[in-house]
C-alpha positions as a printed Julia matrix, in Angstrom:
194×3 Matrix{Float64}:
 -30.1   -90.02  -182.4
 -33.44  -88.37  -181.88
 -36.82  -90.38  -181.89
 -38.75  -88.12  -183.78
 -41.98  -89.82  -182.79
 -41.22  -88.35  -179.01
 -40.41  -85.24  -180.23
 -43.42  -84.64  -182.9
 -45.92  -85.98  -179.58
 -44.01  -83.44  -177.24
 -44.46  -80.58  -180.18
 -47.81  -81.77  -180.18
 -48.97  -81.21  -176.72
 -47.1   -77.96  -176.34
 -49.47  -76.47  -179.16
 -52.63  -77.94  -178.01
 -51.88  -76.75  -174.38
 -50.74  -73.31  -175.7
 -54.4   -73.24  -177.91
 -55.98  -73.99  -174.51
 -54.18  -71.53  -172.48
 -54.74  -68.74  -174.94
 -58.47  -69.35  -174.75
 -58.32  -69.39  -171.04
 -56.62  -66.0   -171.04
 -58.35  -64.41  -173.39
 -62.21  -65.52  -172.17
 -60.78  -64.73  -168.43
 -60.54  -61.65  -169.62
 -64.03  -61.44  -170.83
 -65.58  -62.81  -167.88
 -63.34  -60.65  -165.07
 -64.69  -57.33  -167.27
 -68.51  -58.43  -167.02
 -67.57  -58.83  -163.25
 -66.11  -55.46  -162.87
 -69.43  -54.15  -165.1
 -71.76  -56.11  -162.69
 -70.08  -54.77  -159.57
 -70.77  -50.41  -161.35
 -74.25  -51.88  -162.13
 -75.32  -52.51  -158.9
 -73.39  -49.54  -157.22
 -75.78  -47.88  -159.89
 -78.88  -49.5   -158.3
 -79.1   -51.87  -161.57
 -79.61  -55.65  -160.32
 -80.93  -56.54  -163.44
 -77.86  -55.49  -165.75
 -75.83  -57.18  -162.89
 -77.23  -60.41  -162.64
 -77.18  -60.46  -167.0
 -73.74  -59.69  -166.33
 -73.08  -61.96  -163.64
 -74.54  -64.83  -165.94
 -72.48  -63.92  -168.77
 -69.21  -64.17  -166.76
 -70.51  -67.86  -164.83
 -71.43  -69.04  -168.84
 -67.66  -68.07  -169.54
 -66.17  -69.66  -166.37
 -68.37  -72.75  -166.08
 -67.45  -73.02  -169.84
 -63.88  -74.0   -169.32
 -64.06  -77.37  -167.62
 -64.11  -79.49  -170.83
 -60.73  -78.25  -171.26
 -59.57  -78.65  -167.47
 -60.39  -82.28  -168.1
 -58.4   -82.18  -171.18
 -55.54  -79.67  -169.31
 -55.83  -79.79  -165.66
 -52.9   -76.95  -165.22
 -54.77  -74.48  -166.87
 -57.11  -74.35  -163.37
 -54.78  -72.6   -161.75
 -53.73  -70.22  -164.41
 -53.6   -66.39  -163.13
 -56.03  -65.31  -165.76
 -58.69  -67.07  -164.81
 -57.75  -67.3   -161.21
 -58.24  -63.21  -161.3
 -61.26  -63.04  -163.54
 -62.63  -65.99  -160.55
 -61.79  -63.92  -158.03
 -63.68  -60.88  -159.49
 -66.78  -62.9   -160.51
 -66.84  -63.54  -156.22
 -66.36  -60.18  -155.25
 -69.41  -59.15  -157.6
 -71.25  -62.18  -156.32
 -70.59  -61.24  -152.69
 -71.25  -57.37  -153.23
 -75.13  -58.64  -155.25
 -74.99  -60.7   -152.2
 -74.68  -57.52  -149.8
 -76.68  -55.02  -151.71
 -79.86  -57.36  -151.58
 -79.64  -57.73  -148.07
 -78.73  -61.7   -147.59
 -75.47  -62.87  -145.53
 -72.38  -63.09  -147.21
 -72.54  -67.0   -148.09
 -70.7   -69.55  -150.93
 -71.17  -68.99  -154.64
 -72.63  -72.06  -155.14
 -72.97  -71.46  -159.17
 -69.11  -72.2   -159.04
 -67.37  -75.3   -158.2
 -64.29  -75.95  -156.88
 -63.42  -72.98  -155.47
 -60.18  -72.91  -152.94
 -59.83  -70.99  -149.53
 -57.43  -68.44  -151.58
 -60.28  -67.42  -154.12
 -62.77  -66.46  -151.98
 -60.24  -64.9   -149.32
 -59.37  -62.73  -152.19
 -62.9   -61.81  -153.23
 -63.86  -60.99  -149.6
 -60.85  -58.63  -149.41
 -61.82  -57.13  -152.31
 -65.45  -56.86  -151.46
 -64.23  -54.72  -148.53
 -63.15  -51.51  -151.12
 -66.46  -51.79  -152.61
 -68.35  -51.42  -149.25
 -66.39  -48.56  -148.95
 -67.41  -47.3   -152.38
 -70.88  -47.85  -151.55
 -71.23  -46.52  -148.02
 -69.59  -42.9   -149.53
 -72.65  -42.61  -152.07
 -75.14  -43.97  -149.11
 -73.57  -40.89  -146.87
 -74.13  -39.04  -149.66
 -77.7   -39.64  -150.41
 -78.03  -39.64  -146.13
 -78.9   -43.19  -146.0
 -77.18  -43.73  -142.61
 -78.83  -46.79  -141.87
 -77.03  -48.45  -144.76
 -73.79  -46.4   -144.14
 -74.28  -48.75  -140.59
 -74.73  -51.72  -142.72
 -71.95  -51.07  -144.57
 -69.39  -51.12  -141.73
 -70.56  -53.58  -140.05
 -70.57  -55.99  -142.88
 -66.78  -55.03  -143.57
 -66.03  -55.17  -139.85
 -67.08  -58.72  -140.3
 -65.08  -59.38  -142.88
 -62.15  -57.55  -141.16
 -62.69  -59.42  -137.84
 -63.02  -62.75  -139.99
 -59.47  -61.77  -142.09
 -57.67  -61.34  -138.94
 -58.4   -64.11  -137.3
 -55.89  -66.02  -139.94
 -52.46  -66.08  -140.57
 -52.31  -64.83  -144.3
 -49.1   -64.11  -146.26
 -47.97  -63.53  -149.31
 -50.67  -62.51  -151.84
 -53.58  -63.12  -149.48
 -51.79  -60.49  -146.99
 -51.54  -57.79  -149.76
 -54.67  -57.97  -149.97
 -55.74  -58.2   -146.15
 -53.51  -54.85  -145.58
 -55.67  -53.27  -148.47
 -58.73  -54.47  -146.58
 -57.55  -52.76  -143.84
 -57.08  -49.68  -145.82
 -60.75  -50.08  -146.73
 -61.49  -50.31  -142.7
 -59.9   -47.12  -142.41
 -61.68  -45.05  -144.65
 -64.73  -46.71  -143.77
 -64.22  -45.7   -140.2
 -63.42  -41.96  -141.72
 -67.09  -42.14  -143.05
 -69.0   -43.68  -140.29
 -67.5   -40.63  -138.14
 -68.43  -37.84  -140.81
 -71.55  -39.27  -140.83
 -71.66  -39.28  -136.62
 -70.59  -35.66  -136.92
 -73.92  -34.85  -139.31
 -75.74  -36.63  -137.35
 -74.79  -34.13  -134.56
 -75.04  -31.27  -136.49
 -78.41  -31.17  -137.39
């Protein structure tokens, strides 16, 4: 026979975990979008919209932890984990295009090695991104800037032994080292030419 008190506190926990974990994915999803959005404003020269943005996301992400305390599982759930991961990136590029070092994001807590591993990688495309439209505009001096912040990040991405996910992304960092290398010679060649 079947204690139905056991089963009714199982049934129980599955739907308040499955509430939880449907409000994790859904405002991860929220807060990785006003990442991505804070990331276009600043490659658009708008800190303001970005740091609104960037507050937005942190109110979303900071928001959560009365239900880690209730669900400690749903911390490491890929949602959130991805919209974390962005929120870095776009913290690290506001970092970059203001002209401090590349540092912690202390308005987060409890970040792990992975997280921010991730977000540097990622930053590295966005360097990228913004050293084409400083080549562009014939900013060389922050084309320079550009590459050597990412050959930082390279030269710090190397030094460790990543695998799995974290080495997807290092060998798309490295992509990013390529092409920035492609522009920092274009932009030797125009410096020649002129």
């Amino acid at each position: 026979m079947a204690d139905r008190k056991f089963f009714t506190g199982i049934a129980t926990r599955y739907v308040t975990y499955e509430q939880a974990y449907r409000t994790v994915v859904r405002e991860s999803a929220v807060a990785q979008n006003q990442a991505k959005r804070a990331i276009f404003a600043l490659h658009r020269g708008d800190s303001a919209e970005a740091n609104k943005l960037l507050g937005s996301a942190l109110k979303v992400l900071v928001g959560f932890e009365p239900l880690f305390k209730k669900e400690p599982m749903l911390r490491y759930e890929g949602a959130l984990r991805a919209a974390i991961e962005e929120f870095l990136e776009a913290s690290f590029f506001r970092q970059f295009v203001l002209g401090n070092e590349l540092d912690r994001v202390a308005e987060l807590s409890d970040i792990d090695a992975e997280l921010y591993l991730g977000g540097l990688s990622d930053l590295t495309g966005e360097l990228v991104r913004y050293a084409v439209a400083q080549a562009t505009a014939r900013h060389f001096k922050e084309v320079a800037r550009a590459k050597q912040t990412l050959d930082e990040v390279i030269t710090f991405l190397v030094s460790l032994d990543l695998t799995g996910y974290l080495r997807q992304k290092y060998d798309q960092a490295k992509n990013s080292l390529r092409r920035m290398e492609e522009v920092a010679y274009d932009v030797a060649l125009k410096g020649r030419g002129r």
